[in-house]
């Protein structure tokens, strides 16, 4: 079994519908580690040594967050700036994360049609996530395709939230149980609840 570490970051958790539903599903998954970054560090006083120890103890690192202005919530950026330091994640001697995997679970308010060259966002989702993909690569980690929910603000009304949250639980369990097909997941693009590359349960 893989050791899965889930970092959740939403500054307005109590107002969220999509991320809160996903987080509630994640809390039902046994055998994984979970950290609510805003609850753990309300003053942004991130414990670098503790976080680096967490990373060393896990195989797959997953960040769940809503897309904020085409990037992460500020807590995730602060965490990356402080924890993935020179000599640990990159640079001379910075090979501590080599061989691990990083994945993102992202919600976006806009519809999928917006994240196309002809859409009003002009770029696809993977383009907006390029800094995180390169962060993983510089840290010698495998970057897995992100699990994405488009139209998150209207997902509940569109009856899309339930399948997405249930799919999230399937994803976490598959990562934990080594049933997530890393080879098939290597293709570009994003994953949704109906495109998860899952291996059959033994």
Coordinates of C-alpha atoms in Angstrom, one line a residue:
X1 CA 0.0 0.0 0.0
X2 CA 1.2 3.5 -0.8
X3 CA 1.4 6.1 2.0
X4 CA -0.9 8.9 0.9
X5 CA -0.7 12.4 2.4
X6 CA -3.6 14.8 1.6
X7 CA -3.2 18.5 2.1
X8 CA -6.4 20.5 2.0
X9 CA -6.4 24.2 1.7
X10 CA -9.5 26.4 1.5
X11 CA -9.6 29.8 3.3
X12 CA -13.4 29.8 3.2
X13 CA -14.1 26.2 4.1
X14 CA -17.4 26.8 5.8
X15 CA -18.7 28.6 2.7
X16 CA -17.6 26.0 0.3
X17 CA -19.9 23.3 -1.1
X18 CA -17.6 21.4 -3.5
X19 CA -14.4 21.3 -1.5
X20 CA -16.3 20.7 1.7
X21 CA -18.1 17.7 0.1
X22 CA -14.8 16.4 -1.1
X23 CA -13.1 16.9 2.2
X24 CA -15.9 15.1 4.0
X25 CA -15.5 12.1 1.6
X26 CA -11.7 12.2 2.2
X27 CA -12.3 12.0 6.0
X28 CA -14.1 8.7 5.5
X29 CA -11.0 7.1 3.9
X30 CA -9.0 5.1 6.3
X31 CA -5.2 4.5 6.1
X32 CA -4.3 7.9 4.7
X33 CA -2.9 11.1 6.3
X34 CA -4.9 14.3 6.1
X35 CA -3.8 17.9 6.9
X36 CA -6.2 20.9 6.8
X37 CA -3.6 23.6 6.2
X38 CA -5.7 26.6 7.2
X39 CA -7.0 24.9 10.3
X40 CA -3.4 23.7 11.3
X41 CA -1.7 27.0 10.6
X42 CA -4.3 29.8 11.1
X43 CA -1.5 32.4 11.5
X44 CA 0.6 30.9 8.7
X45 CA 3.3 29.8 11.1
X46 CA 4.2 26.7 9.2
X47 CA 6.3 24.2 11.0
X48 CA 8.9 23.4 8.3
X49 CA 10.6 20.5 10.1
X50 CA 7.2 18.8 10.8
X51 CA 6.1 19.3 7.3
X52 CA 9.3 17.9 5.8
X53 CA 9.0 14.9 8.1
X54 CA 5.5 14.3 6.9
X55 CA 6.7 14.4 3.3
X56 CA 9.5 11.9 4.0
X57 CA 7.0 9.5 5.5
X58 CA 4.7 9.4 2.5
X59 CA 4.8 8.2 -1.1
X60 CA 2.1 10.3 -2.7
X61 CA 1.4 13.9 -1.9
X62 CA -2.0 15.3 -2.9
X63 CA -3.1 18.9 -2.6
X64 CA -6.8 19.7 -2.7
X65 CA -7.8 23.4 -3.2
X66 CA -10.0 25.7 -5.2
X67 CA -8.3 27.6 -8.1
X68 CA -7.8 31.2 -6.9
X69 CA -6.9 33.7 -9.6
X70 CA -5.4 30.9 -11.7
X71 CA -3.2 29.7 -8.9
X72 CA -3.4 28.1 -5.4
X73 CA -4.8 29.7 -2.2
X74 CA -2.0 31.7 -0.6
X75 CA -1.5 29.1 2.1
X76 CA -0.3 26.5 -0.4
X77 CA 2.1 29.0 -2.0
X78 CA 3.5 29.9 1.5
X79 CA 3.8 26.2 2.3
X80 CA 5.7 25.5 -0.9
X81 CA 8.0 28.5 -0.4
X82 CA 9.0 27.4 3.1
X83 CA 8.9 23.6 3.1
X84 CA 10.4 22.8 -0.3
X85 CA 13.6 24.5 0.5
X86 CA 17.0 24.3 -1.1
X87 CA 18.9 21.2 0.0
X88 CA 15.7 19.4 0.8
X89 CA 13.6 19.4 -2.4
X90 CA 16.0 20.8 -4.9
X91 CA 19.6 22.1 -5.4
X92 CA 22.7 20.6 -3.9
X93 CA 21.7 17.5 -1.9
X94 CA 18.0 18.3 -2.5
X95 CA 16.9 14.8 -3.4
X96 CA 14.7 14.0 -0.4
X97 CA 11.5 13.8 -2.5
X98 CA 12.9 11.9 -5.4
X99 CA 10.6 9.1 -6.5
X100 CA 7.5 10.3 -4.8
X101 CA 4.4 11.5 -6.7
X102 CA 2.4 14.7 -6.5
X103 CA -1.2 15.1 -7.5
X104 CA -3.7 18.0 -7.3
X105 CA -7.5 17.9 -6.8
X106 CA -8.7 21.3 -8.1
X107 CA -12.1 22.9 -8.4
X108 CA -12.8 25.8 -10.8
X109 CA -15.8 28.0 -10.8
X110 CA -15.8 28.3 -14.6
X111 CA -17.2 25.7 -17.0
X112 CA -15.0 23.3 -18.9
X113 CA -15.7 25.2 -22.1
X114 CA -14.0 28.3 -20.6
X115 CA -10.7 26.4 -20.3
X116 CA -10.0 26.2 -24.0
X117 CA -8.2 28.5 -26.5
X118 CA -11.5 29.7 -27.7
X119 CA -13.0 30.0 -24.2
X120 CA -12.9 33.1 -22.0
X121 CA -10.0 31.8 -19.9
X122 CA -8.0 31.2 -23.2
X123 CA -5.8 28.4 -21.7
X124 CA -6.5 24.9 -20.6
X125 CA -6.4 23.9 -17.0
X126 CA -3.0 22.2 -17.2
X127 CA -1.5 25.5 -18.4
X128 CA -2.6 27.2 -15.2
X129 CA -1.1 24.4 -13.2
X130 CA 2.3 24.4 -14.9
X131 CA 4.1 26.1 -11.9
X132 CA 3.0 23.2 -9.7
X133 CA 3.9 20.6 -12.3
X134 CA 7.4 22.2 -12.6
X135 CA 7.7 22.3 -8.8
X136 CA 7.2 18.6 -8.8
X137 CA 9.6 18.0 -11.6
X138 CA 12.3 20.1 -9.9
X139 CA 11.8 18.1 -6.8
X140 CA 12.2 14.9 -8.8
X141 CA 8.6 13.9 -8.2
X142 CA 6.2 12.4 -10.7
X143 CA 3.4 14.8 -11.4
X144 CA 0.1 13.0 -11.9
X145 CA -2.8 14.5 -13.9
X146 CA -5.0 16.6 -11.7
X147 CA -8.5 15.6 -10.6
X148 CA -10.7 18.5 -11.7
X149 CA -14.2 19.7 -11.1
X150 CA -15.3 22.5 -13.5
X151 CA -18.3 24.7 -12.7
X152 CA -17.9 24.1 -9.0
X153 CA -20.3 26.8 -7.9
X154 CA -23.2 25.2 -9.9
X155 CA -22.1 21.6 -9.4
X156 CA -24.6 20.8 -6.7
X157 CA -27.6 22.1 -8.7
X158 CA -26.3 20.3 -11.8
X159 CA -26.1 17.1 -9.8
X160 CA -22.4 16.9 -10.6
X161 CA -21.1 17.3 -7.1
X162 CA -22.2 13.9 -5.8
X163 CA -20.4 11.9 -8.5
X164 CA -17.3 14.1 -8.2
X165 CA -17.1 13.7 -4.4
X166 CA -17.7 9.9 -4.7
X167 CA -15.1 9.7 -7.4
X168 CA -12.7 11.6 -5.2
X169 CA -13.1 8.9 -2.5
X170 CA -12.5 6.2 -5.2
X171 CA -9.3 8.1 -6.3
X172 CA -7.9 8.3 -2.7
X173 CA -8.6 4.7 -2.0
X174 CA -7.0 3.7 -5.3
X175 CA -3.9 5.7 -4.6
X176 CA -3.7 4.1 -1.1
X177 CA -4.2 0.6 -2.5
X178 CA -1.9 0.9 -5.5
X179 CA -4.8 0.6 -7.8
X180 CA -4.3 3.9 -9.5
X181 CA -2.7 3.1 -12.9
X182 CA 0.2 5.4 -13.0
X183 CA 1.1 4.4 -16.6
X184 CA -2.3 5.2 -18.0
X185 CA -2.4 8.4 -15.9
X186 CA 0.7 9.7 -17.6
X187 CA -1.2 11.2 -20.5
X188 CA -1.7 15.0 -20.5
X189 CA -5.1 16.5 -19.6
X190 CA -7.1 16.2 -16.5
X191 CA -9.0 13.5 -14.7
X192 CA -12.7 13.4 -13.7
X193 CA -14.8 10.9 -11.8
X194 CA -15.5 9.0 -15.0
X195 CA -12.0 8.9 -16.4
X196 CA -10.1 7.6 -13.4
X197 CA -7.5 5.1 -14.5
X198 CA -8.2 2.4 -11.9
X199 CA -6.9 -1.1 -11.8
X200 CA -9.4 -3.8 -10.9
X201 CA -9.6 -4.8 -7.3
X202 CA -7.9 -8.0 -6.5

